[in-house]
Tab-separated table of C-alpha atoms in Angstrom:
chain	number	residue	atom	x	y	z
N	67	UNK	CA	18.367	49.850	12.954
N	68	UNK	CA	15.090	48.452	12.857
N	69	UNK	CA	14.069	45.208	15.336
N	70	UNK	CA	12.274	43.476	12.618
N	71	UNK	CA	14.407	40.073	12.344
N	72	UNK	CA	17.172	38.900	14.815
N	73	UNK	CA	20.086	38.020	13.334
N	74	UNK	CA	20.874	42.100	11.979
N	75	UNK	CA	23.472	42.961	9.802
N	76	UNK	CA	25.777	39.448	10.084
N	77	UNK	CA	22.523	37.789	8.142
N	78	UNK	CA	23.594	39.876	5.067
N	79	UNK	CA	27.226	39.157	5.652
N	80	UNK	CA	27.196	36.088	3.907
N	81	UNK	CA	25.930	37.975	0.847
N	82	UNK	CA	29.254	39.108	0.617
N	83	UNK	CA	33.145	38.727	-0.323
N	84	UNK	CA	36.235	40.942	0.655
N	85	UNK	CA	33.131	43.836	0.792
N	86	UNK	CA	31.949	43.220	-2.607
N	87	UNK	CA	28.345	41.769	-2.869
N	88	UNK	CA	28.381	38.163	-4.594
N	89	UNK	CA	25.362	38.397	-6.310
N	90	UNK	CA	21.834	40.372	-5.658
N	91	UNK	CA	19.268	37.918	-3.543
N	92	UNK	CA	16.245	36.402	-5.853
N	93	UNK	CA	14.164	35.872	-2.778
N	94	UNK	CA	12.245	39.152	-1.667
N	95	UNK	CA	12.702	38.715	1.973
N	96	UNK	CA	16.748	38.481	1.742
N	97	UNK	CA	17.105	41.078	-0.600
N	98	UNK	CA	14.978	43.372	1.707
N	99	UNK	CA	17.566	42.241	4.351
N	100	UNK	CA	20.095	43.379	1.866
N	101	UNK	CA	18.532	46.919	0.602
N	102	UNK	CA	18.159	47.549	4.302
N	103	UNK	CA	21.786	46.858	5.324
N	104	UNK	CA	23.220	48.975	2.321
N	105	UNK	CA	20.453	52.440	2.383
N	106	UNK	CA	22.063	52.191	6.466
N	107	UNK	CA	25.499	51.718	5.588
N	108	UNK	CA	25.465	53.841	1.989
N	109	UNK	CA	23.449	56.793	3.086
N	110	UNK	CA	23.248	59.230	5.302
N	111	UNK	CA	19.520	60.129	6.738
N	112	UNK	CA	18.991	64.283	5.734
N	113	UNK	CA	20.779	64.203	2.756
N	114	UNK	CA	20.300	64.767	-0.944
N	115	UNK	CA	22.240	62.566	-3.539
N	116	UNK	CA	22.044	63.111	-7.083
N	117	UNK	CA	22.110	60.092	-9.423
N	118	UNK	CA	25.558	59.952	-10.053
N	119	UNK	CA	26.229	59.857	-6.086
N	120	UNK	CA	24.268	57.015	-5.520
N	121	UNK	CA	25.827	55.303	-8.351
N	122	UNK	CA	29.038	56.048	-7.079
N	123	UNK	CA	27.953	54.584	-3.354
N	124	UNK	CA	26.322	51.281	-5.164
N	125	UNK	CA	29.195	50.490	-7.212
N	126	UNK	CA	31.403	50.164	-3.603
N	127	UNK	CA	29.706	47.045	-3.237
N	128	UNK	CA	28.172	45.381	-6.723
N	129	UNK	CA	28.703	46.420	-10.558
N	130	UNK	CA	24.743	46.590	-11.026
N	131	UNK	CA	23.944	50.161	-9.753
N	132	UNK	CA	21.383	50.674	-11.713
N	133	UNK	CA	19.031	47.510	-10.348
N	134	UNK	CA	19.977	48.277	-6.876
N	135	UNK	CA	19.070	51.951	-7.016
N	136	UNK	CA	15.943	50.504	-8.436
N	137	UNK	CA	15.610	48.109	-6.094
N	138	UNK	CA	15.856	50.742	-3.084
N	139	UNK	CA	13.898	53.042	-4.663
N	140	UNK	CA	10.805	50.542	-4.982
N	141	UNK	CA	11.400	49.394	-2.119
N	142	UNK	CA	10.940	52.412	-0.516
N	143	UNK	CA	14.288	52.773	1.251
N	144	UNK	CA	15.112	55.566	-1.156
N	145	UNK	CA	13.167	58.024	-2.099
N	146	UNK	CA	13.591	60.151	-5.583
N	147	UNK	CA	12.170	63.409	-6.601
N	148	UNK	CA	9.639	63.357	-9.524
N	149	UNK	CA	12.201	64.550	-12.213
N	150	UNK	CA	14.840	61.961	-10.569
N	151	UNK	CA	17.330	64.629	-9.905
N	152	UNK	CA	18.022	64.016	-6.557
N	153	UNK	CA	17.569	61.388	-4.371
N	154	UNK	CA	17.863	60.805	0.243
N	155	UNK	CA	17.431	58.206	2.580
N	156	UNK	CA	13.979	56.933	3.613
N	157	UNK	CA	13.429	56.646	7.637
């Protein structure tokens, strides 16, 4: 986990309902906070994912997939290779 902040994952808590994500933050700094939390709970450091995997792991927690892959990706908590086949855990 990284140190930066104090409160850890029970900040993001509130962010969601019976394990489902309420809605994606607007601010930057929370929905760091959030992309954090779910690339260290989602995905495992050394491994590959394709697409459809990480899809799969992001639709546990919020119908959107497709913005928060985005969001991790740019983000740089995900990385993907150039011809987006595959993607693995950043740090």
């Amino acid at each position: 986990m990284s140190d930066t902040g104090t409160g850890g994952s029970h900040d993001v808590s509130a962010l969601f309902s019976h394990g489902r994500l309420t809605a994606i933050p607007r601010k930057p700094a929370r929905r760091e906070q959030l992309l954090v939390h779910l690339a260290e709970t989602l995905f495992e450091p050394g491994r590959s994912y394709t697409e459809p995997e990480v899809n799969e792991a992001l639709r546990t927690v919020h119908e959107d997939c497709s913005a928060l892959r985005r969001y991790l990706v740019v983000g740089g908590m995900l990385a993907r290779t150039r011809d987006g086949a595959a993607y693995h855990r950043v740090g």
